[in-house]
Coordinates of C-alpha atoms and ligand atoms in Angstrom, one line a residue:
M20 CA 99.7 154.8 90.2
A21 CA 96.9 157.3 89.8
V22 CA 93.9 156.3 87.7
V23 CA 93.4 158.2 84.5
A24 CA 90.5 160.6 83.9
K25 CA 88.1 159.3 81.3
I26 CA 85.3 161.6 80.1
A27 CA 82.4 159.7 78.5
P28 CA 79.6 161.7 76.9
S29 CA 76.4 159.8 77.2
M30 CA 75.1 159.3 73.7
L31 CA 71.6 159.0 75.2
S32 CA 71.5 162.8 75.0
S33 CA 72.7 162.9 71.4
D34 CA 70.7 163.1 68.2
F35 CA 70.1 159.4 67.6
A36 CA 69.3 160.1 63.9
N37 CA 72.9 161.4 63.5
L38 CA 74.7 159.1 65.8
A39 CA 77.9 158.7 63.8
S40 CA 78.4 162.4 63.4
E41 CA 77.5 163.0 67.0
A42 CA 80.1 160.5 68.1
E43 CA 82.7 162.0 65.8
R44 CA 81.9 165.5 67.2
M45 CA 82.3 164.3 70.8
L46 CA 85.7 162.7 70.1
R47 CA 86.8 165.8 68.3
F48 CA 85.8 167.8 71.4
G49 CA 88.0 165.7 73.6
A50 CA 85.9 162.7 74.8
D51 CA 87.8 159.6 75.8
W52 CA 84.9 157.1 75.7
L53 CA 81.4 157.1 74.3
H54 CA 78.9 156.0 76.9
M55 CA 76.1 153.8 75.4
D56 CA 73.0 153.3 77.6
I57 CA 71.3 150.0 76.7
M58 CA 67.9 149.9 78.3
V59 CA 65.1 147.4 77.7
R60 CA 61.6 147.7 79.1
G61 CA 59.1 144.9 79.3
S62 CA 57.4 143.8 76.1
P63 CA 53.6 144.2 75.8
L64 CA 53.3 140.5 76.7
S65 CA 55.4 141.0 79.9
L66 CA 53.4 144.1 80.8
L67 CA 50.3 141.9 80.5
M68 CA 52.0 139.4 82.7
I69 CA 52.8 142.1 85.3
F70 CA 49.2 143.2 85.2
G71 CA 48.0 139.6 85.6
A72 CA 50.5 139.0 88.4
Y73 CA 49.3 142.1 90.3
W74 CA 45.7 141.0 89.9
F75 CA 46.5 137.5 91.0
G76 CA 48.6 138.8 93.9
F77 CA 45.8 141.1 95.1
A78 CA 43.2 138.4 94.7
S79 CA 45.4 136.0 96.7
Y80 CA 46.0 138.5 99.4
F81 CA 42.4 139.5 100.0
V82 CA 40.8 136.1 99.4
H83 CA 43.3 133.8 101.1
Q84 CA 45.5 136.3 103.1
V85 CA 48.6 134.7 101.5
K86 CA 50.9 137.7 102.1
S87 CA 54.1 136.0 101.0
L88 CA 52.6 134.9 97.7
F89 CA 51.4 138.4 97.0
F90 CA 54.9 140.0 97.6
H91 CA 56.7 137.2 95.9
T92 CA 54.7 137.3 92.7
I93 CA 55.1 141.1 92.5
F94 CA 58.9 140.8 93.1
I95 CA 59.5 138.0 90.6
V96 CA 57.5 139.4 87.7
H97 CA 58.4 143.1 88.2
F98 CA 62.1 142.8 88.8
H99 CA 62.7 140.1 86.3
R100 CA 60.9 141.7 83.4
H101 CA 61.5 145.4 83.8
F102 CA 64.7 147.0 84.9
V103 CA 64.0 150.6 83.8
P104 CA 60.9 152.2 82.4
N105 CA 62.6 153.2 79.1
L106 CA 63.7 151.7 75.9
T107 CA 66.9 152.9 74.1
I108 CA 69.3 151.0 71.9
G109 CA 70.7 147.5 71.6
A110 CA 73.4 145.6 69.7
P111 CA 72.3 146.6 66.2
V112 CA 72.9 150.2 66.9
I113 CA 76.3 149.5 68.5
E114 CA 77.2 147.5 65.4
S115 CA 76.2 150.4 63.1
L116 CA 78.2 152.9 65.2
R117 CA 81.2 150.6 65.3
R118 CA 81.4 150.9 61.5
H119 CA 82.1 154.6 61.9
T120 CA 84.4 154.8 64.8
K121 CA 87.2 153.0 66.6
A122 CA 86.3 154.7 69.9
Y123 CA 85.9 152.9 73.2
L124 CA 82.2 152.1 73.5
D125 CA 81.4 152.1 77.2
C126 CA 78.2 150.0 77.3
H127 CA 75.9 150.4 80.3
L128 CA 73.4 147.6 80.4
M129 CA 70.1 148.4 82.2
V130 CA 68.6 145.0 81.4
T131 CA 67.4 142.1 83.6
N132 CA 69.2 139.5 81.6
P133 CA 72.8 140.7 80.8
L134 CA 74.0 137.2 79.9
D135 CA 71.8 137.3 76.8
Y136 CA 73.7 140.4 75.6
V137 CA 77.3 139.1 75.9
D138 CA 77.5 137.5 72.4
P139 CA 75.5 140.1 70.5
L140 CA 77.4 143.0 72.0
A141 CA 80.8 141.3 71.5
K142 CA 80.0 140.7 67.9
A143 CA 78.7 144.3 67.5
G144 CA 82.0 145.7 68.7
A145 CA 81.3 146.8 72.3
S146 CA 84.4 147.7 74.3
G147 CA 83.1 147.9 77.9
F148 CA 80.3 145.7 79.3
T149 CA 78.9 147.1 82.5
F150 CA 76.0 145.1 84.0
H151 CA 74.0 145.8 87.2
V152 CA 74.8 143.9 90.3
E153 CA 71.1 143.9 91.3
V154 CA 70.2 141.5 88.5
A155 CA 73.4 139.3 88.5
K156 CA 73.8 138.3 92.1
D157 CA 73.5 134.6 91.3
Y158 CA 75.7 134.3 88.2
W159 CA 78.1 137.2 88.1
Q160 CA 81.2 135.0 88.0
D161 CA 80.0 133.3 84.9
L162 CA 79.0 136.6 83.3
V163 CA 82.4 138.3 84.0
H164 CA 84.2 135.2 82.7
Q165 CA 82.1 135.3 79.4
V166 CA 82.6 139.0 79.0
K167 CA 86.4 138.6 79.3
V168 CA 86.5 135.6 77.0
K169 CA 84.6 137.6 74.4
G170 CA 87.2 140.4 74.6
M171 CA 85.2 143.1 76.4
R172 CA 86.1 144.9 79.6
P173 CA 83.7 143.9 82.5
G174 CA 82.2 146.5 84.8
V175 CA 79.6 146.4 87.5
A176 CA 77.0 149.1 88.2
L177 CA 74.9 149.8 91.2
K178 CA 71.8 151.8 91.7
P179 CA 71.6 154.6 94.3
G180 CA 69.8 152.4 96.8
T181 CA 72.1 149.4 96.5
P182 CA 74.8 149.1 99.3
V183 CA 78.3 149.5 98.1
E184 CA 79.3 146.3 99.9
E185 CA 77.4 144.3 97.3
V186 CA 80.1 145.0 94.7
Y187 CA 83.2 144.2 96.9
P188 CA 83.2 140.5 96.0
L189 CA 83.1 141.4 92.3
V190 CA 86.2 143.6 92.6
E191 CA 88.1 141.2 94.9
G192 CA 87.2 137.9 93.3
E193 CA 89.5 135.6 91.3
N194 CA 88.1 137.0 88.1
P195 CA 87.4 140.6 89.0
V196 CA 85.5 143.3 87.2
E197 CA 87.6 146.2 86.0
M198 CA 85.3 149.1 86.7
V199 CA 82.5 150.0 89.2
L200 CA 79.8 152.4 87.9
V201 CA 78.1 154.2 90.8
M202 CA 74.7 155.5 89.6
T203 CA 74.3 159.0 90.8
V204 CA 70.6 159.1 89.6
E205 CA 68.0 156.4 89.4
P206 CA 68.7 154.6 86.1
G207 CA 66.3 155.1 83.3
F208 CA 66.6 158.7 81.9
G209 CA 69.1 161.4 81.2
G210 CA 68.7 164.9 82.5
Q211 CA 68.0 164.0 86.2
K212 CA 69.4 165.7 89.3
F213 CA 72.7 164.4 90.7
M214 CA 72.3 162.7 94.1
P215 CA 75.2 163.8 96.4
E216 CA 74.4 161.1 98.9
T217 CA 75.8 158.5 96.5
M218 CA 79.3 160.0 97.0
D219 CA 79.8 158.0 100.2
K220 CA 80.0 154.9 98.0
V221 CA 82.6 156.5 95.7
R222 CA 84.7 157.5 98.8
A223 CA 84.4 154.0 100.2
L224 CA 85.5 152.4 96.9
R225 CA 88.4 154.8 96.3
K226 CA 89.7 154.2 99.9
K227 CA 89.6 150.4 99.4
Y228 CA 90.7 150.3 95.8
P229 CA 93.2 153.1 94.9
S230 CA 93.7 151.9 91.3
L231 CA 90.2 150.9 90.4
D232 CA 88.3 152.7 87.6
I233 CA 85.3 154.3 89.3
E234 CA 82.6 155.7 87.0
V235 CA 79.9 158.1 88.1
D236 CA 76.8 158.4 85.9
G237 CA 73.9 160.8 86.2
G238 CA 73.6 164.5 86.6
L239 CA 77.3 165.2 86.2
G240 CA 78.3 168.6 84.8
P241 CA 80.4 171.7 85.8
S242 CA 78.3 172.3 88.9
T243 CA 78.5 168.8 90.3
I244 CA 81.9 167.4 89.1
D245 CA 84.0 168.7 91.9
V246 CA 82.2 166.7 94.6
A247 CA 82.4 163.6 92.5
A248 CA 86.0 164.1 91.6
S249 CA 87.1 164.8 95.1
A250 CA 85.2 161.7 96.3
G251 CA 87.5 159.7 94.0
A252 CA 85.6 159.2 90.7
N253 CA 87.8 159.1 87.6
C254 CA 85.4 158.0 84.8
I255 CA 82.8 160.7 84.2
V256 CA 79.6 160.1 82.3
A257 CA 77.9 163.3 81.2
G258 CA 74.9 163.5 78.9
S259 CA 72.7 166.6 79.1
S260 CA 75.5 168.9 80.4
V261 CA 77.7 168.1 77.4
F262 CA 75.1 167.9 74.7
G263 CA 73.0 170.7 76.1
S264 CA 76.0 173.1 76.1
K265 CA 76.8 175.6 73.3
E266 CA 80.5 174.7 74.1
P267 CA 80.7 170.9 74.7
A268 CA 84.5 171.0 74.4
N269 CA 84.6 173.4 77.2
V270 CA 82.4 171.2 79.5
I271 CA 84.5 168.1 78.7
S272 CA 87.7 170.1 79.6
I273 CA 86.2 171.3 82.9
L274 CA 85.2 167.7 83.8
R275 CA 88.7 166.5 83.0
K276 CA 90.5 169.3 84.9
S277 CA 88.4 168.7 88.0
V278 CA 89.3 165.0 88.1
Q279 CA 93.0 165.8 87.5
E280 CA 93.1 168.5 90.2
A281 CA 91.3 166.3 92.7
Q282 CA 94.0 163.6 92.1
Q283 CA 96.8 166.1 92.5
N284 CA 95.3 167.4 95.8
G285 CA 94.3 164.0 97.1
Ligands
5RP28 O1 72.6 155.7 82.7 C1 72.0 156.8 82.4 C2 70.6 156.9 82.8 O2 70.1 155.8 83.4 C3 72.7 157.9 81.7 O3 74.0 157.5 81.3 C4 72.8 159.2 82.5 O4 71.6 159.6 82.9 C5 73.5 160.3 81.8 O5 72.7 161.4 81.5 P1 72.8 162.8 82.2 O6 74.2 163.2 82.3 O7 72.0 163.7 81.4 O8 72.2 162.6 83.6
FE2_29 FE1 74.5 155.2 81.8

């Protein structure tokens, strides 16, 4: 059975001060899902720790020539404290929006500690819970289990530089994720340029998993949708192309038609 096209405007490009009416507007224009980008940057304390760690790492390197300590310290502090250099919304905003809409809230977590968000997001009314494979290699089974127990739909995302093979175990496991989100820009900001080289991953996933929901996120719009749709993507996130258009309904319709036509031709 062919997978269904889902068009998900990214609310990152909406007017956050009018989130409920922006959501209502997108649904009226034909959106299937609302894509919610949850990004957390390091706190001032963690930034201080990063600075301290770099200083300590450099000092160790030059004074003692302890290379591994240098790289290890940078890796641990940088990657465990800071997934993206931006700060957007969290569970309280999802909860507020949920009071105004029954729509599917497709939450994309760009955080280093997704386990901490399962309970708050479930209580807030999130529908999809998509975490990044890069931060959950050691505990994804537990995470997926908890997400399902709490009534949300688990998905896994991967950055442009992450090999697609890293998500195969999560799709094939006993307790599989139900969607793979292929980042088509570096996570962190809306309005970036689509990276066509990420399409190899979409093609590989579609070939291996004909009925899997495959979402693409970043730089999608009328000029880039055809390549993503023909590679096999069926869930399309689009922020700036939809919100920046004078006719968002038209853009949503173009995205949907492209996915449907690719499926008919494929
Ligand atoms: O996850 C994201 C950024 O990290 C956003 O969902 C994405 O960038 C959508 O915005 P646009 O369509 O403007 O590129
Ligand atoms: Fe996103």
